[in-house]
Coordinates of C-alpha atoms (C1' of nucleotides) in Angstrom, one line a residue:
Chain A
X195 CA 14.3 18.8 -4.1
X196 CA 10.9 20.0 -3.7
X197 CA 10.1 22.9 -1.4
X198 CA 8.4 21.3 1.3
X199 CA 11.2 18.1 1.9
X200 CA 13.7 19.7 1.5
X201 CA 12.5 22.0 4.6
X202 CA 12.0 19.7 6.5
X203 CA 15.1 18.1 6.3
X204 CA 16.3 21.1 7.5
X205 CA 14.0 21.3 10.3
X206 CA 15.2 18.1 11.5
X207 CA 19.3 19.5 11.3
X208 CA 18.1 22.3 13.1
X209 CA 16.5 20.3 16.1
X210 CA 19.1 17.9 15.9
X211 CA 21.8 21.0 16.2
X212 CA 20.0 22.4 19.2
X213 CA 18.1 19.6 21.0
X214 CA 20.0 16.8 20.8
X215 CA 17.3 14.5 20.3
X216 CA 17.7 10.8 18.4
X217 CA 14.0 10.3 17.6
X218 CA 13.1 9.7 14.0
X219 CA 11.2 13.0 14.2
X220 CA 8.8 13.0 10.8
X221 CA 6.0 13.0 11.8
X222 CA 5.1 16.5 11.8
X223 CA 3.5 18.6 9.7
X224 CA 5.2 21.5 6.9
X225 CA 2.7 23.4 4.7
X226 CA 1.8 26.3 3.8
X227 CA 0.0 28.7 6.2
X228 CA -3.1 30.1 6.4
X229 CA -3.3 33.3 4.2
X230 CA -4.9 35.1 7.6
X231 CA -1.1 34.1 9.2
X232 CA 2.1 36.1 8.9
X233 CA 4.5 33.5 6.4
X234 CA 5.0 31.2 3.9
X235 CA 5.2 27.3 5.3
X236 CA 4.5 26.7 8.5
X237 CA 5.1 23.7 10.6
X238 CA 3.6 22.1 14.1
X239 CA 7.4 21.0 14.8
X240 CA 7.6 22.1 18.2
X241 CA 4.3 21.1 19.5
X242 CA 5.3 17.4 18.8
X243 CA 8.6 18.3 20.9
X244 CA 6.9 19.4 23.6
X245 CA 6.3 16.6 25.8
X246 CA 9.8 15.2 24.7
X247 CA 11.9 18.6 25.6
X248 CA 9.5 18.5 29.0
X249 CA 9.5 22.5 27.1
X250 CA 6.0 24.7 26.9
X251 CA 5.9 24.6 22.3
X252 CA 6.1 28.1 22.2
X253 CA 9.7 28.8 23.9
X254 CA 11.4 25.6 21.8
X255 CA 8.7 27.1 18.3
X256 CA 10.7 30.9 19.4
X257 CA 14.7 29.2 19.2
X258 CA 13.8 26.9 16.0
X259 CA 12.3 30.2 14.8
X260 CA 15.8 31.6 15.3
X261 CA 17.8 28.9 13.8
X262 CA 15.2 29.3 10.8
X263 CA 16.3 33.3 10.4
X264 CA 19.6 33.3 9.6
X265 CA 19.3 29.9 7.0
X266 CA 20.0 31.8 3.1
X267 CA 16.8 31.1 2.1
X268 CA 14.9 32.6 5.2
X269 CA 14.0 36.3 4.8
X270 CA 12.5 36.4 8.5
X271 CA 10.8 33.5 10.9
X272 CA 8.8 34.0 13.8
X273 CA 6.7 31.4 16.3
X274 CA 3.0 31.9 16.8
X275 CA 0.4 31.2 19.3
X276 CA 0.4 27.4 20.9
X277 CA 4.0 27.4 19.2
X278 CA 3.9 27.2 15.6
X279 CA 7.1 28.0 13.6
X280 CA 6.4 30.3 10.5
X281 CA 9.3 31.4 7.8
X282 CA 9.1 34.3 5.4
X283 CA 10.9 32.9 2.3
X284 CA 13.5 35.1 0.1
X285 CA 11.8 35.6 -3.1
X286 CA 15.3 35.3 -4.7
X287 CA 14.7 32.1 -3.2
X288 CA 11.5 31.5 -4.5
X289 CA 12.8 32.4 -8.0
X290 CA 15.0 29.4 -7.7
X291 CA 13.1 27.2 -6.7
X292 CA 10.4 27.5 -9.6
X293 CA 13.8 27.3 -12.0
X294 CA 14.2 24.2 -11.3
X295 CA 11.2 23.0 -13.0
X296 CA 11.0 23.7 -15.9
X297 CA 14.0 21.0 -16.9
X298 CA 12.1 17.8 -16.7
X299 CA 9.7 16.7 -14.4
X300 CA 11.7 15.7 -11.6
X301 CA 10.7 18.4 -9.1
X302 CA 7.6 16.5 -9.3
X303 CA 9.3 13.4 -8.2
X304 CA 9.7 11.4 -5.3
X305 CA 11.2 8.7 -3.3
X306 CA 8.4 7.7 -1.6
X307 CA 8.6 4.6 -3.5
X308 CA 12.2 3.7 -3.5
X309 CA 12.0 1.6 -6.5
X310 CA 9.6 -1.0 -5.8
X311 CA 8.4 -3.1 -8.4
X312 CA 4.7 -3.1 -7.7
X313 CA 1.9 -5.0 -8.6
X314 CA -1.6 -2.6 -9.4
X315 CA -4.6 -4.7 -9.9
X316 CA -7.8 -3.2 -11.4
X317 CA -11.0 -3.2 -13.7
X318 CA -11.0 -6.9 -13.4
X319 CA -14.6 -7.3 -15.1
X320 CA -16.1 -10.3 -15.8
X321 CA -15.2 -10.6 -20.0
X322 CA -18.9 -10.9 -20.7
X323 CA -20.0 -8.0 -21.9
X324 CA -19.1 -4.2 -21.9
X325 CA -17.3 -2.1 -19.1
X326 CA -19.9 -0.5 -16.5
X327 CA -19.8 2.4 -14.6
X328 CA -18.9 0.6 -11.6
X329 CA -16.0 -0.3 -13.3
X330 CA -15.4 3.1 -14.8
X331 CA -14.7 4.0 -10.9
X332 CA -12.3 1.6 -10.9
X333 CA -10.4 2.3 -13.7
X334 CA -9.9 6.2 -13.1
X335 CA -9.2 5.7 -9.6
X336 CA -6.5 3.1 -10.7
X337 CA -4.9 4.4 -13.4
X338 CA -5.1 7.6 -11.5
X339 CA -3.3 5.6 -9.0
X340 CA -0.7 4.3 -10.8
X341 CA 0.3 7.5 -12.5
X342 CA 0.7 9.0 -8.3
X343 CA 2.7 5.7 -7.8
X344 CA 5.3 6.4 -11.0
X345 CA 6.0 10.2 -9.6
X346 CA 6.4 9.0 -6.5
X347 CA 9.2 6.7 -7.2
X348 CA 7.3 3.3 -7.4
X349 CA 8.3 1.1 -10.6
X350 CA 4.5 0.5 -11.6
X351 CA 2.7 -1.9 -13.6
X352 CA -1.2 -1.7 -14.9
X353 CA -2.8 -5.2 -14.2
X354 CA -6.4 -6.8 -15.2
X355 CA -7.5 -9.9 -14.9
X356 CA -9.3 -12.1 -17.2
X357 CA -12.2 -14.1 -15.8
X358 CA -12.0 -16.4 -17.9
X359 CA -11.9 -19.7 -16.5
X360 CA -15.4 -20.0 -14.4
X361 CA -19.5 -20.5 -14.5
X362 CA -20.2 -16.5 -15.6
X363 CA -17.6 -17.0 -18.9
X364 CA -19.1 -20.7 -19.2
X365 CA -22.9 -18.7 -19.6
X366 CA -21.1 -16.4 -21.5
X367 CA -20.7 -18.6 -23.8
X368 CA -23.5 -20.0 -24.0
X369 CA -25.4 -16.9 -24.3
X370 CA -23.4 -16.0 -27.0
X371 CA -24.4 -20.0 -28.9
X372 CA -27.8 -20.0 -27.9
X373 CA -28.3 -15.6 -30.3
X374 CA -26.2 -16.7 -32.8
X375 CA -28.4 -20.1 -33.8
X376 CA -31.3 -18.1 -33.1
X377 CA -30.1 -15.9 -35.6
X378 CA -29.9 -19.3 -38.3
X379 CA -33.9 -19.3 -36.9
X380 CA -32.5 -22.3 -34.8
X381 CA -35.6 -22.6 -31.2
X382 CA -33.1 -22.2 -28.3
X383 CA -32.8 -21.1 -25.2
X384 CA -30.5 -18.9 -23.5
X385 CA -30.0 -20.1 -20.3
X386 CA -32.0 -19.5 -17.2
X387 CA -29.0 -18.0 -15.6
X388 CA -27.4 -16.6 -19.4
X389 CA -27.3 -12.7 -20.4
X390 CA -29.9 -11.4 -20.8
X391 CA -28.3 -7.8 -22.7
X392 CA -28.7 -6.5 -25.9
X393 CA -25.3 -6.9 -26.7
X394 CA -25.3 -10.4 -27.0
X395 CA -27.3 -10.8 -30.1
X396 CA -24.4 -8.1 -31.9
X397 CA -21.9 -10.0 -31.0
X398 CA -23.8 -12.7 -32.3
X399 CA -24.3 -10.7 -35.5
X400 CA -20.3 -9.9 -35.7
X401 CA -20.2 -13.9 -35.5
X402 CA -22.3 -14.8 -37.6
X403 CA -20.2 -12.6 -40.6
X404 CA -17.2 -13.2 -39.5
X405 CA -17.6 -17.2 -39.2
X406 CA -19.5 -17.6 -42.2
X407 CA -22.5 -20.2 -42.9
X408 CA -19.9 -22.7 -42.8
X409 CA -19.6 -22.5 -39.7
X410 CA -23.3 -23.0 -38.5
X411 CA -23.1 -26.5 -40.7
X412 CA -20.3 -27.7 -39.2
X413 CA -22.4 -27.4 -35.8
X414 CA -25.4 -29.3 -36.6
X415 CA -28.6 -29.0 -34.8
X416 CA -27.9 -28.7 -31.7
X417 CA -30.1 -29.1 -29.0
X418 CA -28.2 -29.4 -26.0
X419 CA -26.2 -25.9 -25.6
X420 CA -23.9 -27.4 -23.9
X421 CA -23.0 -29.9 -26.0
X422 CA -22.5 -28.3 -29.0
X423 CA -19.2 -29.0 -31.0
X424 CA -18.3 -25.9 -31.6
X425 CA -18.0 -24.7 -28.0
X426 CA -15.0 -24.0 -27.5
X427 CA -14.0 -22.0 -31.3
X428 CA -17.9 -20.0 -29.9
X429 CA -16.3 -19.4 -26.4
X430 CA -12.8 -18.1 -27.7
X431 CA -15.0 -15.5 -30.4
X432 CA -17.1 -14.2 -27.3
X433 CA -13.6 -14.0 -25.2
X434 CA -11.4 -12.2 -28.0
X435 CA -15.1 -10.3 -28.9
X436 CA -15.5 -8.9 -25.7
X437 CA -12.1 -8.0 -24.6
X438 CA -11.8 -6.3 -27.4
X439 CA -15.0 -4.1 -26.9
X440 CA -13.2 -2.8 -23.5
X441 CA -9.9 -2.5 -24.8
X442 CA -11.4 0.0 -27.2
X443 CA -13.4 1.4 -24.4
X444 CA -10.7 2.0 -21.9
X445 CA -8.5 4.0 -25.0
X446 CA -11.0 5.9 -25.4
X447 CA -10.7 6.6 -21.4
X448 CA -7.6 7.0 -21.4
X449 CA -6.6 3.5 -19.4
X450 CA -4.1 1.2 -21.2
X451 CA -3.2 -1.8 -19.2
X452 CA 0.3 -3.0 -19.3
X453 CA -1.0 -6.9 -19.0
X454 CA -4.2 -8.8 -18.8
X455 CA -3.9 -11.5 -17.1
X456 CA -5.6 -14.7 -18.4
X457 CA -6.9 -16.6 -15.7
X458 CA -7.0 -19.6 -17.1
X459 CA -3.3 -19.6 -18.1
X460 CA -3.0 -20.2 -14.8
X461 CA -4.4 -23.7 -15.3
X462 CA -3.0 -24.5 -18.3
X463 CA 0.1 -23.7 -17.0
X464 CA 0.4 -25.5 -13.6
X465 CA 0.6 -22.9 -11.9
X466 CA -2.4 -24.1 -9.2
X467 CA -0.8 -27.2 -8.7
X468 CA 2.7 -25.9 -7.6
X469 CA 1.0 -22.7 -6.0
X470 CA -1.1 -25.1 -3.9
X471 CA 1.1 -27.3 -3.5
X472 CA 3.8 -24.6 -1.1
X473 CA 0.3 -23.9 0.8
X474 CA -0.4 -28.0 1.5
X475 CA 3.5 -28.6 2.4
X476 CA 2.9 -25.7 5.6
X477 CA 0.0 -27.8 6.6
X478 CA -2.6 -25.0 6.1
X479 CA -5.2 -27.3 3.8
X480 CA -7.6 -29.9 4.4
X481 CA -10.2 -32.3 3.5
X482 CA -13.7 -31.7 5.2
X483 CA -16.9 -33.0 3.2
X484 CA -15.0 -33.9 -0.2
X485 CA -14.0 -30.6 -0.3
X486 CA -10.8 -28.8 0.4
X487 CA -9.9 -26.1 3.0
X488 CA -7.5 -23.8 2.9
X489 CA -7.7 -22.5 6.7
X490 CA -7.4 -18.8 6.7
X491 CA -9.0 -18.6 9.6
X492 CA -5.5 -18.9 10.5
X493 CA -4.7 -15.3 9.1
X494 CA -7.6 -14.0 10.8
X495 CA -9.4 -14.7 8.5
X496 CA -13.8 -15.4 10.2
X497 CA -14.1 -18.8 8.2
X498 CA -12.1 -21.0 6.5
X499 CA -12.8 -21.2 2.5
X500 CA -13.0 -23.8 0.3
X501 CA -10.6 -24.2 -3.0
X502 CA -11.5 -27.3 -4.5
X503 CA -15.3 -28.0 -3.8
X504 CA -16.5 -32.0 -3.8
X505 CA -17.0 -31.7 -7.6
X506 CA -13.5 -31.6 -7.9
X507 CA -13.2 -28.4 -9.6
X508 CA -11.1 -25.0 -8.4
X509 CA -12.8 -21.8 -6.7
X510 CA -11.9 -19.2 -8.0
X511 CA -9.9 -18.7 -5.0
X512 CA -8.0 -21.4 -5.9
X513 CA -6.8 -19.4 -8.7
X514 CA -5.7 -16.5 -7.0
X515 CA -2.8 -18.1 -4.7
X516 CA -1.3 -19.0 -7.9
X517 CA -2.0 -15.6 -9.0
X518 CA -0.5 -14.0 -6.6
X519 CA 2.3 -16.2 -6.4
X520 CA 2.6 -15.7 -10.1
X521 CA 2.4 -11.5 -9.3
X522 CA 5.2 -12.5 -6.5
X523 CA 7.9 -14.6 -8.9
X524 CA 7.5 -11.5 -11.5
X525 CA 8.8 -9.8 -9.0
X526 CA 6.2 -7.6 -7.8
X527 CA 7.2 -6.2 -4.4
X528 CA 3.9 -4.9 -3.4
X529 CA 0.7 -6.5 -5.1
X530 CA -1.8 -3.5 -4.8
X531 CA -5.8 -4.8 -5.7
X532 CA -8.5 -2.3 -6.2
X533 CA -11.7 -3.8 -5.6
X534 CA -15.5 -3.3 -5.6
X535 CA -17.4 -2.9 -2.0
X536 CA -18.8 -6.0 -2.8
X537 CA -15.2 -8.0 -2.2
X538 CA -14.3 -6.9 1.3
X539 CA -15.0 -10.2 2.7
X540 CA -12.4 -10.9 0.2
X541 CA -9.5 -8.8 2.1
X542 CA -9.0 -11.0 4.9
X543 CA -8.9 -14.0 2.1
X544 CA -6.1 -12.3 -0.1
X545 CA -3.7 -11.4 3.0
X546 CA -3.7 -15.0 4.0
X547 CA -2.5 -16.4 0.7
X548 CA 0.1 -14.1 1.1
X549 CA 1.0 -15.2 3.8
X550 CA 0.4 -19.0 4.0
X551 CA 2.4 -18.7 0.4
X552 CA 5.4 -17.5 2.9
X553 CA 5.9 -13.5 2.3
X554 CA 4.6 -10.3 4.3
X555 CA 1.8 -9.8 4.6
X556 CA 2.4 -5.6 4.0
X557 CA 3.7 -7.6 0.3
X558 CA -0.4 -7.3 -0.6
X559 CA -2.4 -4.2 0.1
X560 CA -6.6 -4.5 -1.2
X561 CA -7.6 -1.0 -1.4
X562 CA -12.2 -1.4 -1.3
X563 CA -13.1 1.4 -3.5
X564 CA -17.0 2.0 -2.6
X565 CA -19.5 1.6 -4.2
X566 CA -21.6 3.6 -7.3
X567 CA -24.5 4.7 -7.3
X568 CA -26.5 5.7 -10.9
X569 CA -29.6 8.7 -10.2
X570 CA -31.5 9.1 -12.8
X571 CA -34.8 12.0 -12.0
X572 CA -33.3 11.4 -8.3
X573 CA -33.7 7.7 -8.0
X574 CA -31.1 5.6 -7.5
X575 CA -31.0 3.0 -10.4
X576 CA -30.1 -0.8 -9.6
X577 CA -27.8 -2.0 -12.8
X578 CA -27.7 -6.5 -13.2
X579 CA -25.3 -7.0 -16.4
X580 CA -27.2 -10.3 -16.3
X581 CA -30.2 -8.8 -16.9
X582 CA -28.7 -6.0 -19.4
X583 CA -30.2 -2.8 -18.1
X584 CA -26.5 -1.6 -16.6
X585 CA -24.9 2.0 -18.0
X586 CA -22.2 1.2 -20.1
X587 CA -18.6 3.0 -19.6
X588 CA -19.0 3.7 -23.6
X589 CA -21.7 5.7 -22.8
X590 CA -20.8 7.7 -20.3
X591 CA -18.0 8.5 -22.2
X592 CA -19.9 9.6 -24.9
X593 CA -22.2 12.1 -22.7
X594 CA -20.0 13.5 -20.5
X595 CA -16.3 12.8 -21.9
X596 CA -12.8 11.7 -21.3
X597 CA -11.9 14.3 -18.7
X598 CA -15.2 15.0 -16.6
X599 CA -15.8 11.5 -16.3
X600 CA -12.0 11.2 -15.1
X601 CA -12.4 13.8 -12.7
X602 CA -15.7 13.2 -11.1
X603 CA -15.0 9.3 -10.1
X604 CA -11.6 10.5 -8.9
X605 CA -12.2 13.4 -6.8
X606 CA -14.7 12.0 -3.3
X607 CA -12.0 9.6 -1.6
X608 CA -12.0 5.9 -2.5
X609 CA -13.8 5.3 1.1
X610 CA -17.4 7.2 0.2
X611 CA -20.0 6.7 -1.4
X612 CA -19.9 8.1 -4.9
X613 CA -23.5 9.2 -6.5
X614 CA -23.3 9.9 -10.8
X615 CA -26.2 11.6 -11.2
X616 CA -26.7 11.4 -14.8
X617 CA -29.0 14.1 -16.1
X618 CA -26.1 16.5 -14.7
X619 CA -23.3 14.2 -16.1
X620 CA -25.0 14.7 -18.9
X621 CA -25.3 18.7 -18.7
X622 CA -20.8 19.3 -18.9
X623 CA -22.1 22.1 -17.8
X624 CA -20.1 23.7 -15.4
X625 CA -21.4 22.7 -12.5
X626 CA -18.0 20.0 -13.0
X627 CA -15.4 20.7 -11.2
X628 CA -13.0 20.0 -13.7
X629 CA -14.5 22.8 -16.0
X630 CA -13.0 24.9 -13.7
X631 CA -9.0 24.0 -13.5
X632 CA -9.5 23.7 -17.2
X633 CA -10.8 27.0 -17.5
X634 CA -7.6 28.0 -15.7
X635 CA -5.4 26.4 -17.6
X636 CA -7.0 27.8 -21.1
X637 CA -7.1 31.3 -19.3
X638 CA -3.3 30.8 -19.1
X639 CA -2.6 29.7 -22.6
X640 CA -4.0 32.4 -23.7
X641 CA -2.5 34.6 -22.3
X642 CA 1.4 33.8 -23.1
X643 CA -0.5 33.8 -26.7
X644 CA -1.9 37.2 -26.1
X645 CA 2.6 37.9 -24.3
X646 CA 3.9 36.7 -28.0
X647 CA 4.8 40.2 -30.1
X648 CA 5.6 41.4 -26.6
X649 CA 8.9 38.8 -25.3
X650 CA 10.5 36.4 -26.7
X651 CA 9.9 33.1 -23.9
X652 CA 14.5 33.7 -23.9
X653 CA 13.8 36.9 -22.7
X654 CA 11.4 35.7 -19.2
X655 CA 13.2 32.7 -18.4
X656 CA 16.8 33.2 -18.1
X657 CA 15.5 35.9 -15.2
X658 CA 17.7 37.1 -13.0
X659 CA 15.5 38.4 -10.0
X660 CA 11.8 38.7 -9.3
X661 CA 12.0 41.3 -8.0
X662 CA 8.9 42.3 -5.4
X663 CA 6.0 40.3 -4.9
X664 CA 2.2 40.8 -4.4
X665 CA 0.4 39.2 -2.3
X666 CA -1.2 37.2 -4.9
X667 CA 1.4 36.5 -6.6
X668 CA 3.2 35.0 -3.5
X669 CA 0.4 32.3 -2.9
X670 CA 0.6 31.5 -6.6
X671 CA 4.2 30.4 -6.7
X672 CA 3.7 29.2 -3.3
X673 CA 0.6 27.1 -4.5
X674 CA 3.0 25.6 -7.3
X675 CA 6.1 24.7 -5.5
X676 CA 3.8 22.4 -2.5
X677 CA 2.3 20.6 -5.6
X678 CA 4.9 17.8 -5.2
X679 CA 4.7 17.1 -1.5
X680 CA 0.7 17.3 -2.4
X681 CA 1.8 14.5 -4.7
X682 CA 3.7 12.8 -2.6
X683 CA 0.6 12.7 0.2
X684 CA -1.5 10.9 -2.4
X685 CA -0.1 8.5 -3.1
X686 CA 0.6 7.8 1.2
X687 CA -3.0 8.1 1.4
X688 CA -3.6 6.3 -2.3
X689 CA -6.0 9.4 -2.5
X690 CA -6.3 10.4 -5.7
X691 CA -8.5 13.7 -4.8
X692 CA -5.6 14.4 -2.7
X693 CA -4.3 15.7 -5.5
X694 CA -7.6 16.6 -7.2
X695 CA -7.9 19.4 -4.4
X696 CA -4.9 20.6 -4.7
X697 CA -5.1 20.7 -8.5
X698 CA -9.0 23.2 -7.7
X699 CA -6.5 24.9 -5.0
X700 CA -3.7 26.1 -8.0
X701 CA -6.5 27.1 -10.4
X702 CA -8.6 29.1 -7.8
X703 CA -5.4 31.0 -6.7
X704 CA -4.3 32.2 -10.2
X705 CA -7.6 31.9 -10.9
X706 CA -7.6 35.4 -8.2
X707 CA -4.5 36.6 -8.5
X708 CA -5.7 37.2 -12.6
X709 CA -8.5 38.9 -11.8
X710 CA -6.1 41.4 -10.1
X711 CA -2.9 41.4 -12.0
X712 CA -2.4 41.8 -15.4
X713 CA 0.1 40.3 -17.4
X714 CA 0.6 41.6 -20.5
X715 CA 1.3 45.2 -20.2
X716 CA 3.4 47.9 -20.2
X717 CA 5.9 47.9 -17.0
X718 CA 8.1 45.8 -19.0
X719 CA 9.9 44.3 -15.5
X720 CA 6.2 43.2 -13.7
X721 CA 4.7 41.7 -16.8
X722 CA 8.4 39.8 -17.5
X723 CA 8.2 38.0 -13.4
X724 CA 5.0 37.5 -14.1
X725 CA 5.1 35.4 -17.8
X726 CA 8.6 33.9 -15.5
X727 CA 5.9 32.3 -12.1
X728 CA 3.1 31.9 -14.9
X729 CA 6.0 29.2 -17.6
X730 CA 6.1 27.8 -14.4
X731 CA 2.5 27.0 -13.3
X732 CA 2.4 25.7 -17.4
X733 CA 4.1 23.8 -16.2
X734 CA 2.8 22.8 -12.9
X735 CA -0.8 22.0 -15.1
X736 CA 1.0 20.3 -17.8
X737 CA 2.6 18.0 -15.1
X738 CA 0.0 17.7 -12.9
X739 CA -2.9 17.0 -15.4
X740 CA -1.3 14.3 -17.0
X741 CA -0.9 12.8 -13.4
X742 CA -4.6 12.7 -13.6
X743 CA -5.3 11.5 -16.5
X744 CA -7.3 14.5 -18.1
X745 CA -6.7 17.2 -21.3
X746 CA -4.7 19.8 -20.8
X747 CA -7.0 22.4 -22.9
X748 CA -5.7 25.2 -24.9
X749 CA -9.4 26.1 -26.1
X750 CA -12.6 25.5 -24.7
Chain B
rG865 C1' -26.2 -11.4 14.9
rC866 C1' -20.3 -10.5 12.7
rG867 C1' -17.8 -7.5 9.1
rC868 C1' -16.1 -3.4 6.0
rC869 C1' -17.9 2.1 4.7
rC870 C1' -19.7 6.3 5.8
rG871 C1' -22.8 10.6 9.0
rU872 C1' -19.8 17.6 8.8
rA873 C1' -23.4 24.2 5.2
rG874 C1' -29.9 23.8 2.4
rC875 C1' -27.9 20.0 -1.2
rU876 C1' -22.8 16.6 -3.3
rC877 C1' -18.7 15.8 -0.5
rA878 C1' -12.9 17.5 0.9
rG879 C1' -10.4 17.4 5.6
rU880 C1' -3.6 14.6 6.4
rG881 C1' -0.6 10.0 12.3
rG882 C1' -4.1 15.3 16.6
rA883 C1' -3.1 22.0 16.3
rU884 C1' -2.8 28.7 13.1
rU885 C1' -10.9 31.7 13.0
rA886 C1' -13.3 23.6 9.9
rG887 C1' -12.7 23.9 3.7
rA888 C1' -15.3 23.2 -1.3
rG889 C1' -18.2 22.9 -5.9
rC890 C1' -23.6 23.3 -6.5
rG891 C1' -28.2 26.4 -4.9
rU892 C1' -29.9 31.8 -2.1
rC893 C1' -28.4 36.9 -1.8
rU894 C1' -25.0 41.5 -3.6
rG895 C1' -21.6 43.9 -6.5
rA896 C1' -17.6 43.2 -11.0
rC897 C1' -16.3 43.2 -18.1
rU898 C1' -14.3 49.4 -23.2
rA899 C1' -8.1 46.2 -19.8
rC900 C1' -5.0 38.9 -21.1
rG901 C1' -10.9 34.4 -22.0
rA902 C1' -17.4 36.7 -17.1
rA903 C1' -17.0 28.9 -17.7
rU904 C1' -14.1 33.7 -14.2
rC905 C1' -13.6 37.2 -9.7
rA906 C1' -14.9 40.4 -4.5
rG907 C1' -18.4 40.2 -0.4
rU908 C1' -23.2 38.2 1.6
rA909 C1' -26.0 33.9 4.2
rG910 C1' -25.6 28.9 6.1
rG911 C1' -22.0 24.2 10.9
rC912 C1' -23.6 21.8 19.1
rC913 C1' -18.6 18.4 12.2
rG914 C1' -25.2 12.0 14.2
rC915 C1' -25.9 11.3 20.1
rA916 C1' -22.9 10.0 24.6
rG917 C1' -19.3 9.2 27.8
rG918 C1' -13.6 9.4 27.7
rU919 C1' -8.1 10.6 26.4
rU920 C1' -5.1 15.0 25.7
rC921 C1' -2.5 21.5 27.2
rA922 C1' -4.6 20.6 22.5
rA923 C1' -10.7 16.2 19.2
rG924 C1' -14.2 16.7 13.1
rU925 C1' -9.7 13.9 14.2
rC926 C1' -7.9 9.0 18.5
rC927 C1' -10.4 5.0 22.6
rU928 C1' -15.7 3.3 24.0
rG929 C1' -21.0 2.6 24.0
rC930 C1' -25.6 4.1 21.1
rC931 C1' -28.8 5.7 16.5
rG932 C1' -29.0 6.3 11.0
rG933 C1' -27.8 4.6 6.2
rG934 C1' -25.0 1.2 2.5
rC935 C1' -22.9 -3.0 1.4
rG936 C1' -20.9 -7.4 2.1
rC937 C1' -21.0 -12.7 5.2
rA938 C1' -21.6 -18.9 -0.9
rC939 C1' -18.7 -25.9 -2.5
rC940 C1' -20.9 -18.0 -7.4
rA941 C1' -17.1 -14.6 -9.7

RNA sequence: GCGCCCGUAGCUCAGUGGAUUAGAGCGUCUGACUACGAAUCAGUAGGCCGCAGGUUCAAGUCCUGCCGGGCGCACCA
């Protein structure tokens, strides 16, 4: 168990012994103390107990400090101002904690998720073109959150939904067909609402290449795109091609989905009908104006929603009912949807589905990412996929690289708008904080390179005692040991940025240490001690980099 | 009009179930490479935390109202 969690439990047990409280006691804080205060780790527990115990926090804090002092891991414990209980840990204890994180990743894991299965859906773009920067935010956020959940005791499935059923797919297929015919000189236009982007022609060229001349001949003379006899094959080709493009982009971005789930498959397998039956049996459907409506207002939505249009077609919302049912049937204890800002009206609808199907509302969590604004020359760009003037994720990756792009996307809170300055990103300079963190790692690796001849890993890793610790060393050790807590809190808050901040702080603590103390040096004891601490730091960087999806570079 | 999000340093943003002196990056100014990488470090300046009430021993954080900005309110996806 990691440091903070352990101390939390210790404090709870002390409180139980001393004051005999039965309440849960989970909401108090245990965290590193500000550097200008005495002690290593502090707690505000006394403030929480003050009301219930009817005693001043300072008095309660003092009693807890007395009890903490007696613990074998404590060097000292004091009470501060309003009632903080600050504990100073023994160096021997810090050393043994560091020792725990070498073998595997367990020290960085926590059991917040208690083994629950989570279906985490993100990106879910229409399969009608290359992924853009907006999907980039979703990809970086969703993938990182999935990692954080994995480290927090959840069993996570990364999933993306392929909207291959509706009108957009149809329009795209028609556009592709038109471009294809144009390559043969046919005078036929893209549908009015079709996709104008250059990439459609590119795909048409590939199709022409792969399908060969016979395909065009077989088509006959097409005057109406809708009536083309080979429409199905064109659509199929376009879909596959676009999905492959998206997959390869995501791969470059370090994102790999476990499942690409097809909307069409829900209809083909009759899952829409069976899910409908459940809702219908509960009397949640009704007919009005020749359409079928879902009474989502029963669950707090501001209006009821159509599931089947008056022309007999299902809506997108109808697929969603089957999709959520499908996810639950596949074993999801928790369904998470990461959506863009234009979907916030969807939250209540999705919750309604979950409840309408007979499950708890808490079984679904909808996370709305706020908007990404692209800035070029300080001006906001308006993007539209149909107009074809969007910036693709591929372009972004080419100009700034995976690490900077991912880091930039997740370092902001998901509730905040994100301004993406293209020129700044293209500079790839130290204005991007990812370099700060990666530089720390490269520097660290360099030390080990220098130390290679002076000391063997067997020697410093089997160190018995750290001896005395300088201020900067202590801070570095504490910064390392609290990372697991940040991983857990990132999961609790669905906030990867909580973790990037912690990593940034960790890097900063290391840089400060580095500037003040030499590692490879004559004082052998000091060197071994520092190599020991830095080994723990190296491991910590590697694990956190893995979680946030950036590359640990030995050289930059 | 209704709903979601945002308003914190010059700019871009963090800020945890209220709590130790509100933080970081960029930009400003001043210092530090003949020692493990100066993509770094040390220091400096810069804040009525949008406004007004309320709750509390304690509010950037919770409640109410207002002001400003973004986005959404389809038998589109």
